[in-house]
Amino acid sequence: MHDFHYQGSQLHVEGMSVAALARKYGTPLYIYSQATLTRRHRELNQAMAPVEHLVCFAVKSNSNQSVLRLLAGLGSGFDIVSGGELQRVLAAGGDPRRCVFAGVGKTEAEIQFALQQGVYSFNVESEPELQRINAVARRLKKIAPVAVRLNPNVDARTHAKITTGTYENKFGVAFEEIPGVYGRAARLPHLRLRGVQMHIGSQLTEVAPFAQAVKKVAPLVAQLQARHGIEFFSIGGGIGIVYRDALASGQPAWWRGAGKKFITPQQYAAALLPALRSLGVKILMEPGRYISGNAGILVTRVEYVKRTGHKNFVIVDGAMNDLIRPAFYDAYHEIVPVTKLGGARIASDVVGPVCESGDYFCQDRPLPRVREGDYLALLSAGAYGFVMASNYNTRALAAEVMVHGRKAALVRARQPIPAIWSGETVAPWLK
Ligand SMILES: *Cc1c(COP(=O)(O)O)cnc(C)c1O
């Protein structure tokens, strides 16, 4: 996280003091670094430059309008998983012809909308979906570009809830069935078989499973190209990032993280390019976390410090409704004080105010002694952070800020409390 560092005692995002932003915009507060987002996108593009390729940012990882606009301006494509995400991309000025539409449950309305907008490809997860897309395209007198998501049955060796490329989960079509499925799809007159896609999981910290999957699938891609004239192969997303010791103290994250498990774009490219280059098809990538994960932090304020016989609870104003990853995936987020604190560390549980015992950000972690009113930053919260937020406990959605050098802008206002129930009404017989 090159762009997150202490200047003196103060944590900064690029040229901006985090404490100053927290005071100005309140907490809990997400802060994103434009420089990190840009660098990650550029580095992956550069590493993959030897092949014709398109980076399709996974919108579900961070869908803020400023993030999407920034990436659209860098020429990014987008990986979308709902009609709503397509609308978001359009609202941000993204190009629908650079969008791939994934997901196991596309509705007719979503398919129709995406077809009318001219998406690059529907990444299809089942034969009934192929039939449905064909039928919608017939009705609209269009030809729908499709790619089938194949399941290579390769273990991504990541967390069970983010493993997608084995036969134990709902995604894609089994590797062995792909030739038959393409054969039948070729007979559906309103489909164009444009590519083939896979995505084996998220937060992969080794290149081996990617390389294994590409190696396994490459001959099939060549066969589909020869038989059906497909023009692209999407190798999905899933590149893992550093979550531990992500904060650069003068050193870039990859340096601090040396020896720790994560993937650099150079390693990724080196492992995959030999097999991909010889295919001669366009390569799509769908990274989400790799681009947005290290680009964001969640800032929260200490409300109380509660010492019990055994425990030191740091009760903060952020909670699982703001950042659910620790509760949902047992995820680790580094937690640092926004103003550096000396002294001994004390094993602490950082917990939110939500009425769930799962509402904690860490347990028994050695942290500096904090006091009421201090700010803490949860690092690497840019992916699957705000986008997974909810209103549980009638807590407002947090505000989001984008930093660019010495500039900062509120890119999502904190949700006003009455807005939480603004769509609700009292049934007439209860009035
Ligand atoms: C979620 C998802 C991605 C992005 O995954 P990351 O781990 O964030 O890179 C890419 N492709 C598909 C189909 C997905 O579902």
mmCIF file of C-alpha atoms in Angstrom, residues 21-274:
data_model
loop_
_atom_site.group_PDB
_atom_site.id
_atom_site.type_symbol
_atom_site.label_atom_id
_atom_site.label_comp_id
_atom_site.label_asym_id
_atom_site.label_seq_id
_atom_site.Cartn_x
_atom_site.Cartn_y
_atom_site.Cartn_z
ATOM 1 C CA LEU A 21 -10.463 13.590 6.688
ATOM 2 C CA ALA A 22 -12.084 11.681 9.561
ATOM 3 C CA ARG A 23 -12.764 14.927 11.426
ATOM 4 C CA LYS A 24 -14.175 16.560 8.322
ATOM 5 C CA TYR A 25 -16.360 13.723 7.030
ATOM 6 C CA GLY A 26 -17.011 11.730 10.195
ATOM 7 C CA THR A 27 -16.597 8.012 10.806
ATOM 8 C CA PRO A 28 -16.931 5.213 9.833
ATOM 9 C CA LEU A 29 -15.314 6.422 6.631
ATOM 10 C CA TYR A 30 -13.920 4.629 3.611
ATOM 11 C CA ILE A 31 -10.963 6.376 1.959
ATOM 12 C CA TYR A 32 -9.602 5.342 -1.446
ATOM 13 C CA SER A 33 -6.306 6.189 -3.114
ATOM 14 C CA GLN A 34 -6.582 7.094 -6.766
ATOM 15 C CA ALA A 35 -2.842 6.457 -7.189
ATOM 16 C CA THR A 36 -3.116 2.865 -5.946
ATOM 17 C CA LEU A 37 -6.114 2.098 -8.157
ATOM 18 C CA THR A 38 -4.328 3.569 -11.163
ATOM 19 C CA ARG A 39 -1.035 1.838 -10.491
ATOM 20 C CA ARG A 40 -2.597 -1.573 -10.026
ATOM 21 C CA HIS A 41 -4.540 -1.278 -13.264
ATOM 22 C CA ARG A 42 -1.492 -0.087 -15.189
ATOM 23 C CA GLU A 43 0.883 -2.694 -13.746
ATOM 24 C CA LEU A 44 -1.364 -5.579 -14.700
ATOM 25 C CA ASN A 45 -1.814 -4.144 -18.186
ATOM 26 C CA GLN A 46 1.928 -3.746 -18.590
ATOM 27 C CA ALA A 47 2.672 -7.256 -17.367
ATOM 28 C CA MET A 48 0.185 -8.728 -19.825
ATOM 29 C CA ALA A 49 1.218 -6.482 -22.730
ATOM 30 C CA PRO A 50 2.779 -9.364 -24.725
ATOM 31 C CA VAL A 51 -0.725 -10.690 -25.497
ATOM 32 C CA GLU A 52 -3.799 -8.907 -26.807
ATOM 33 C CA HIS A 53 -5.847 -8.481 -23.667
ATOM 34 C CA LEU A 54 -8.513 -6.540 -21.811
ATOM 35 C CA VAL A 55 -8.669 -5.980 -18.069
ATOM 36 C CA CYS A 56 -12.314 -6.132 -16.991
ATOM 37 C CA PHE A 57 -12.481 -4.744 -13.465
ATOM 38 C CA ALA A 58 -14.819 -6.809 -11.261
ATOM 39 C CA VAL A 59 -17.376 -4.163 -10.332
ATOM 40 C CA LYS A 60 -18.684 -6.184 -7.415
ATOM 41 C CA SER A 61 -15.438 -5.557 -5.506
ATOM 42 C CA ASN A 62 -15.915 -1.779 -5.441
ATOM 43 C CA SER A 63 -18.609 -0.059 -7.457
ATOM 44 C CA ASN A 64 -18.286 3.561 -6.360
ATOM 45 C CA GLN A 65 -18.948 5.914 -9.270
ATOM 46 C CA SER A 66 -15.589 7.646 -8.900
ATOM 47 C CA VAL A 67 -13.732 4.337 -8.896
ATOM 48 C CA LEU A 68 -15.570 3.198 -12.025
ATOM 49 C CA ARG A 69 -15.066 6.545 -13.760
ATOM 50 C CA LEU A 70 -11.350 6.506 -12.997
ATOM 51 C CA LEU A 71 -10.953 2.994 -14.386
ATOM 52 C CA ALA A 72 -13.117 3.739 -17.423
ATOM 53 C CA GLY A 73 -10.765 6.630 -18.128
ATOM 54 C CA LEU A 74 -7.853 4.174 -18.061
ATOM 55 C CA GLY A 75 -9.589 2.180 -20.786
ATOM 56 C CA SER A 76 -10.766 -0.548 -18.462
ATOM 57 C CA GLY A 77 -13.453 -3.035 -19.257
ATOM 58 C CA PHE A 78 -15.813 -4.247 -16.548
ATOM 59 C CA ASP A 79 -16.942 -7.594 -15.222
ATOM 60 C CA ILE A 80 -20.535 -7.201 -14.079
ATOM 61 C CA VAL A 81 -22.795 -9.648 -12.289
ATOM 62 C CA SER A 82 -26.182 -7.905 -12.436
ATOM 63 C CA GLY A 83 -28.236 -5.460 -14.440
ATOM 64 C CA GLY A 84 -27.713 -3.030 -11.594
ATOM 65 C CA GLU A 85 -23.954 -3.184 -12.020
ATOM 66 C CA LEU A 86 -24.342 -2.546 -15.747
ATOM 67 C CA GLN A 87 -26.414 0.539 -14.973
ATOM 68 C CA ARG A 88 -23.724 1.691 -12.559
ATOM 69 C CA VAL A 89 -21.022 1.264 -15.179
ATOM 70 C CA LEU A 90 -23.093 3.215 -17.719
ATOM 71 C CA ALA A 91 -23.766 5.959 -15.170
ATOM 72 C CA ALA A 92 -20.015 6.241 -14.582
ATOM 73 C CA GLY A 93 -19.292 6.583 -18.285
ATOM 74 C CA GLY A 94 -18.029 3.025 -18.832
ATOM 75 C CA ASP A 95 -18.255 1.392 -22.249
ATOM 76 C CA PRO A 96 -20.825 -1.442 -22.415
ATOM 77 C CA ARG A 97 -18.910 -2.956 -25.332
ATOM 78 C CA ARG A 98 -16.129 -3.626 -22.822
ATOM 79 C CA CYS A 99 -18.423 -5.321 -20.328
ATOM 80 C CA VAL A 100 -18.715 -9.028 -19.661
ATOM 81 C CA PHE A 101 -21.825 -10.145 -17.840
ATOM 82 C CA ALA A 102 -21.290 -13.042 -15.403
ATOM 83 C CA GLY A 103 -23.509 -14.694 -12.813
ATOM 84 C CA VAL A 104 -25.582 -17.865 -12.413
ATOM 85 C CA GLY A 105 -29.007 -16.236 -12.200
ATOM 86 C CA LYS A 106 -29.446 -13.652 -14.961
ATOM 87 C CA THR A 107 -33.105 -12.706 -15.322
ATOM 88 C CA GLU A 108 -34.835 -12.115 -18.665
ATOM 89 C CA ALA A 109 -35.017 -8.413 -17.924
ATOM 90 C CA GLU A 110 -31.287 -8.276 -17.195
ATOM 91 C CA ILE A 111 -30.447 -10.203 -20.362
ATOM 92 C CA GLN A 112 -32.645 -7.909 -22.446
ATOM 93 C CA PHE A 113 -31.095 -4.776 -20.982
ATOM 94 C CA ALA A 114 -27.540 -6.041 -21.473
ATOM 95 C CA LEU A 115 -28.299 -7.094 -25.036
ATOM 96 C CA GLN A 116 -29.770 -3.697 -25.845
ATOM 97 C CA GLN A 117 -26.692 -2.021 -24.383
ATOM 98 C CA GLY A 118 -24.414 -4.210 -26.489
ATOM 99 C CA VAL A 119 -22.245 -5.938 -23.896
ATOM 100 C CA TYR A 120 -19.141 -7.697 -25.177
ATOM 101 C CA SER A 121 -20.153 -11.103 -23.839
ATOM 102 C CA PHE A 122 -22.577 -12.949 -21.625
ATOM 103 C CA ASN A 123 -20.518 -15.314 -19.516
ATOM 104 C CA VAL A 124 -22.988 -18.142 -19.244
ATOM 105 C CA GLU A 125 -23.159 -20.590 -16.367
ATOM 106 C CA SER A 126 -25.640 -23.253 -17.582
ATOM 107 C CA GLU A 127 -27.464 -24.645 -20.628
ATOM 108 C CA PRO A 128 -30.873 -23.308 -19.533
ATOM 109 C CA GLU A 129 -29.251 -19.877 -19.493
ATOM 110 C CA LEU A 130 -28.016 -20.357 -23.082
ATOM 111 C CA GLN A 131 -31.592 -21.200 -24.096
ATOM 112 C CA ARG A 132 -32.930 -18.161 -22.319
ATOM 113 C CA ILE A 133 -30.398 -15.785 -23.863
ATOM 114 C CA ASN A 134 -31.154 -17.247 -27.300
ATOM 115 C CA ALA A 135 -34.892 -16.693 -26.752
ATOM 116 C CA VAL A 136 -34.468 -13.093 -25.588
ATOM 117 C CA ALA A 137 -32.160 -12.372 -28.529
ATOM 118 C CA ARG A 138 -34.698 -13.873 -30.940
ATOM 119 C CA ARG A 139 -37.413 -11.648 -29.563
ATOM 120 C CA LEU A 140 -35.177 -8.584 -29.982
ATOM 121 C CA LYS A 141 -33.963 -9.777 -33.409
ATOM 122 C CA LYS A 142 -30.381 -9.726 -32.166
ATOM 123 C CA ILE A 143 -27.421 -12.062 -31.964
ATOM 124 C CA ALA A 144 -26.132 -12.430 -28.408
ATOM 125 C CA PRO A 145 -22.372 -12.874 -27.900
ATOM 126 C CA VAL A 146 -21.746 -15.607 -25.340
ATOM 127 C CA ALA A 147 -18.962 -17.449 -23.588
ATOM 128 C CA VAL A 148 -19.547 -20.436 -21.356
ATOM 129 C CA ARG A 149 -17.937 -20.399 -17.947
ATOM 130 C CA LEU A 150 -16.068 -23.616 -17.628
ATOM 131 C CA ASN A 151 -15.248 -25.175 -14.334
ATOM 132 C CA PRO A 152 -11.732 -26.610 -14.609
ATOM 133 C CA ASN A 153 -12.062 -28.519 -11.331
ATOM 134 C CA VAL A 154 -8.861 -27.041 -9.976
ATOM 135 C CA ASP A 155 -8.576 -26.295 -6.278
ATOM 136 C CA ALA A 156 -7.656 -22.645 -5.822
ATOM 137 C CA ARG A 157 -6.474 -23.415 -2.275
ATOM 138 C CA THR A 158 -8.174 -20.377 -0.847
ATOM 139 C CA HIS A 159 -11.050 -19.859 1.616
ATOM 140 C CA ALA A 160 -14.022 -22.215 1.038
ATOM 141 C CA LYS A 161 -16.466 -19.317 0.600
ATOM 142 C CA ILE A 162 -14.371 -17.879 -2.238
ATOM 143 C CA THR A 163 -13.409 -21.094 -4.034
ATOM 144 C CA THR A 164 -15.365 -21.387 -7.260
ATOM 145 C CA GLY A 165 -13.431 -23.657 -9.598
ATOM 146 C CA THR A 166 -14.221 -27.126 -8.266
ATOM 147 C CA TYR A 167 -17.225 -29.373 -8.848
ATOM 148 C CA GLU A 168 -18.370 -28.761 -5.286
ATOM 149 C CA ASN A 169 -19.821 -25.357 -6.127
ATOM 150 C CA LYS A 170 -22.566 -23.853 -8.244
ATOM 151 C CA PHE A 171 -20.426 -22.051 -10.813
ATOM 152 C CA GLY A 172 -19.856 -22.893 -14.441
ATOM 153 C CA VAL A 173 -20.088 -26.009 -16.571
ATOM 154 C CA ALA A 174 -17.882 -29.038 -15.940
ATOM 155 C CA PHE A 175 -14.758 -29.129 -18.062
ATOM 156 C CA GLU A 176 -15.665 -32.483 -19.636
ATOM 157 C CA GLU A 177 -19.089 -31.248 -20.751
ATOM 158 C CA ILE A 178 -17.846 -28.136 -22.536
ATOM 159 C CA PRO A 179 -17.439 -29.546 -26.084
ATOM 160 C CA GLY A 180 -20.980 -30.951 -25.994
ATOM 161 C CA VAL A 181 -22.423 -27.698 -24.645
ATOM 162 C CA TYR A 182 -20.676 -25.639 -27.359
ATOM 163 C CA GLY A 183 -21.893 -28.115 -29.998
ATOM 164 C CA ARG A 184 -25.503 -27.648 -28.888
ATOM 165 C CA ALA A 185 -25.120 -23.880 -28.411
ATOM 166 C CA ALA A 186 -23.788 -23.588 -31.976
ATOM 167 C CA ARG A 187 -27.213 -24.706 -33.174
ATOM 168 C CA LEU A 188 -28.995 -21.887 -31.367
ATOM 169 C CA PRO A 189 -29.356 -19.291 -34.139
ATOM 170 C CA HIS A 190 -29.402 -16.178 -31.990
ATOM 171 C CA LEU A 191 -26.129 -16.895 -30.206
ATOM 172 C CA ARG A 192 -22.616 -16.133 -31.287
ATOM 173 C CA LEU A 193 -19.980 -18.212 -29.512
ATOM 174 C CA ARG A 194 -17.500 -15.482 -28.798
ATOM 175 C CA GLY A 195 -15.271 -16.913 -26.097
ATOM 176 C CA VAL A 196 -14.782 -19.148 -23.137
ATOM 177 C CA GLN A 197 -14.363 -18.126 -19.519
ATOM 178 C CA MET A 198 -13.218 -19.444 -16.164
ATOM 179 C CA HIS A 199 -12.758 -18.054 -12.659
ATOM 180 C CA ILE A 200 -11.366 -20.459 -10.104
ATOM 181 C CA GLY A 201 -11.631 -18.433 -6.924
ATOM 182 C CA SER A 202 -10.645 -15.303 -5.093
ATOM 183 C CA GLN A 203 -7.644 -14.204 -3.033
ATOM 184 C CA LEU A 204 -5.313 -16.783 -4.548
ATOM 185 C CA THR A 205 -1.896 -16.306 -3.016
ATOM 186 C CA GLU A 206 0.045 -18.599 -5.330
ATOM 187 C CA VAL A 207 0.228 -18.643 -9.104
ATOM 188 C CA ALA A 208 0.296 -22.453 -9.276
ATOM 189 C CA PRO A 209 -3.493 -23.019 -9.360
ATOM 190 C CA PHE A 210 -3.863 -20.351 -12.095
ATOM 191 C CA ALA A 211 -1.087 -21.952 -14.120
ATOM 192 C CA GLN A 212 -2.550 -25.408 -13.563
ATOM 193 C CA ALA A 213 -5.987 -24.275 -14.748
ATOM 194 C CA VAL A 214 -4.654 -22.466 -17.814
ATOM 195 C CA LYS A 215 -2.523 -25.456 -18.750
ATOM 196 C CA LYS A 216 -5.457 -27.803 -18.351
ATOM 197 C CA VAL A 217 -7.850 -25.628 -20.352
ATOM 198 C CA ALA A 218 -5.550 -24.359 -23.136
ATOM 199 C CA PRO A 219 -6.033 -27.373 -25.478
ATOM 200 C CA LEU A 220 -9.793 -27.029 -25.094
ATOM 201 C CA VAL A 221 -9.582 -23.311 -25.949
ATOM 202 C CA ALA A 222 -7.655 -24.190 -29.099
ATOM 203 C CA GLN A 223 -10.292 -26.780 -29.984
ATOM 204 C CA LEU A 224 -13.164 -24.308 -29.446
ATOM 205 C CA GLN A 225 -11.350 -21.757 -31.551
ATOM 206 C CA ALA A 226 -10.934 -24.234 -34.402
ATOM 207 C CA ARG A 227 -14.517 -25.540 -34.209
ATOM 208 C CA HIS A 228 -16.473 -22.457 -33.279
ATOM 209 C CA GLY A 229 -14.217 -19.518 -34.024
ATOM 210 C CA ILE A 230 -14.120 -18.152 -30.477
ATOM 211 C CA GLU A 231 -12.066 -14.975 -30.162
ATOM 212 C CA PHE A 232 -11.382 -14.666 -26.434
ATOM 213 C CA PHE A 233 -10.408 -16.631 -23.355
ATOM 214 C CA SER A 234 -11.175 -15.035 -20.015
ATOM 215 C CA ILE A 235 -8.949 -16.327 -17.249
ATOM 216 C CA GLY A 236 -11.100 -14.685 -14.570
ATOM 217 C CA GLY A 237 -9.983 -12.751 -11.535
ATOM 218 C CA GLY A 238 -8.776 -13.904 -8.160
ATOM 219 C CA ILE A 239 -5.273 -12.463 -7.851
ATOM 220 C CA GLY A 240 -4.614 -12.253 -4.119
ATOM 221 C CA ILE A 241 -3.255 -9.258 -2.234
ATOM 222 C CA VAL A 242 -1.330 -8.582 0.962
ATOM 223 C CA TYR A 243 -3.530 -8.251 4.021
ATOM 224 C CA ARG A 244 -0.857 -8.626 6.703
ATOM 225 C CA ASP A 245 1.778 -5.955 7.153
ATOM 226 C CA ALA A 246 0.329 -4.127 4.180
ATOM 227 C CA LEU A 247 1.299 -0.717 5.457
ATOM 228 C CA ALA A 248 4.358 0.734 3.839
ATOM 229 C CA SER A 249 6.683 2.441 6.278
ATOM 230 C CA GLY A 250 8.678 4.125 3.579
ATOM 231 C CA GLN A 251 8.849 0.839 1.661
ATOM 232 C CA PRO A 252 6.401 -0.297 -0.966
ATOM 233 C CA ALA A 253 4.070 -3.080 0.087
ATOM 234 C CA TRP A 254 5.689 -5.707 -2.093
ATOM 235 C CA TRP A 255 8.911 -5.047 -0.253
ATOM 236 C CA ARG A 256 7.459 -5.267 3.218
ATOM 237 C CA GLY A 257 5.481 -8.270 2.083
ATOM 238 C CA ALA A 258 8.488 -10.060 0.608
ATOM 239 C CA GLY A 259 8.414 -13.647 1.745
ATOM 240 C CA LYS A 260 4.725 -13.343 2.535
ATOM 241 C CA LYS A 261 2.272 -14.936 0.222
ATOM 242 C CA PHE A 262 0.808 -12.839 -2.515
ATOM 243 C CA ILE A 263 1.106 -12.545 -6.264
ATOM 244 C CA THR A 264 2.807 -9.831 -8.276
ATOM 245 C CA PRO A 265 1.595 -9.057 -11.799
ATOM 246 C CA GLN A 266 5.035 -10.053 -13.051
ATOM 247 C CA GLN A 267 4.779 -13.507 -11.461
ATOM 248 C CA TYR A 268 1.257 -13.894 -12.758
ATOM 249 C CA ALA A 269 2.240 -12.940 -16.280
ATOM 250 C CA ALA A 270 5.389 -15.057 -16.245
ATOM 251 C CA ALA A 271 3.438 -18.130 -15.164
ATOM 252 C CA LEU A 272 0.601 -17.738 -17.649
ATOM 253 C CA LEU A 273 1.928 -15.988 -20.732
ATOM 254 C CA PRO A 274 3.786 -18.934 -22.276
#
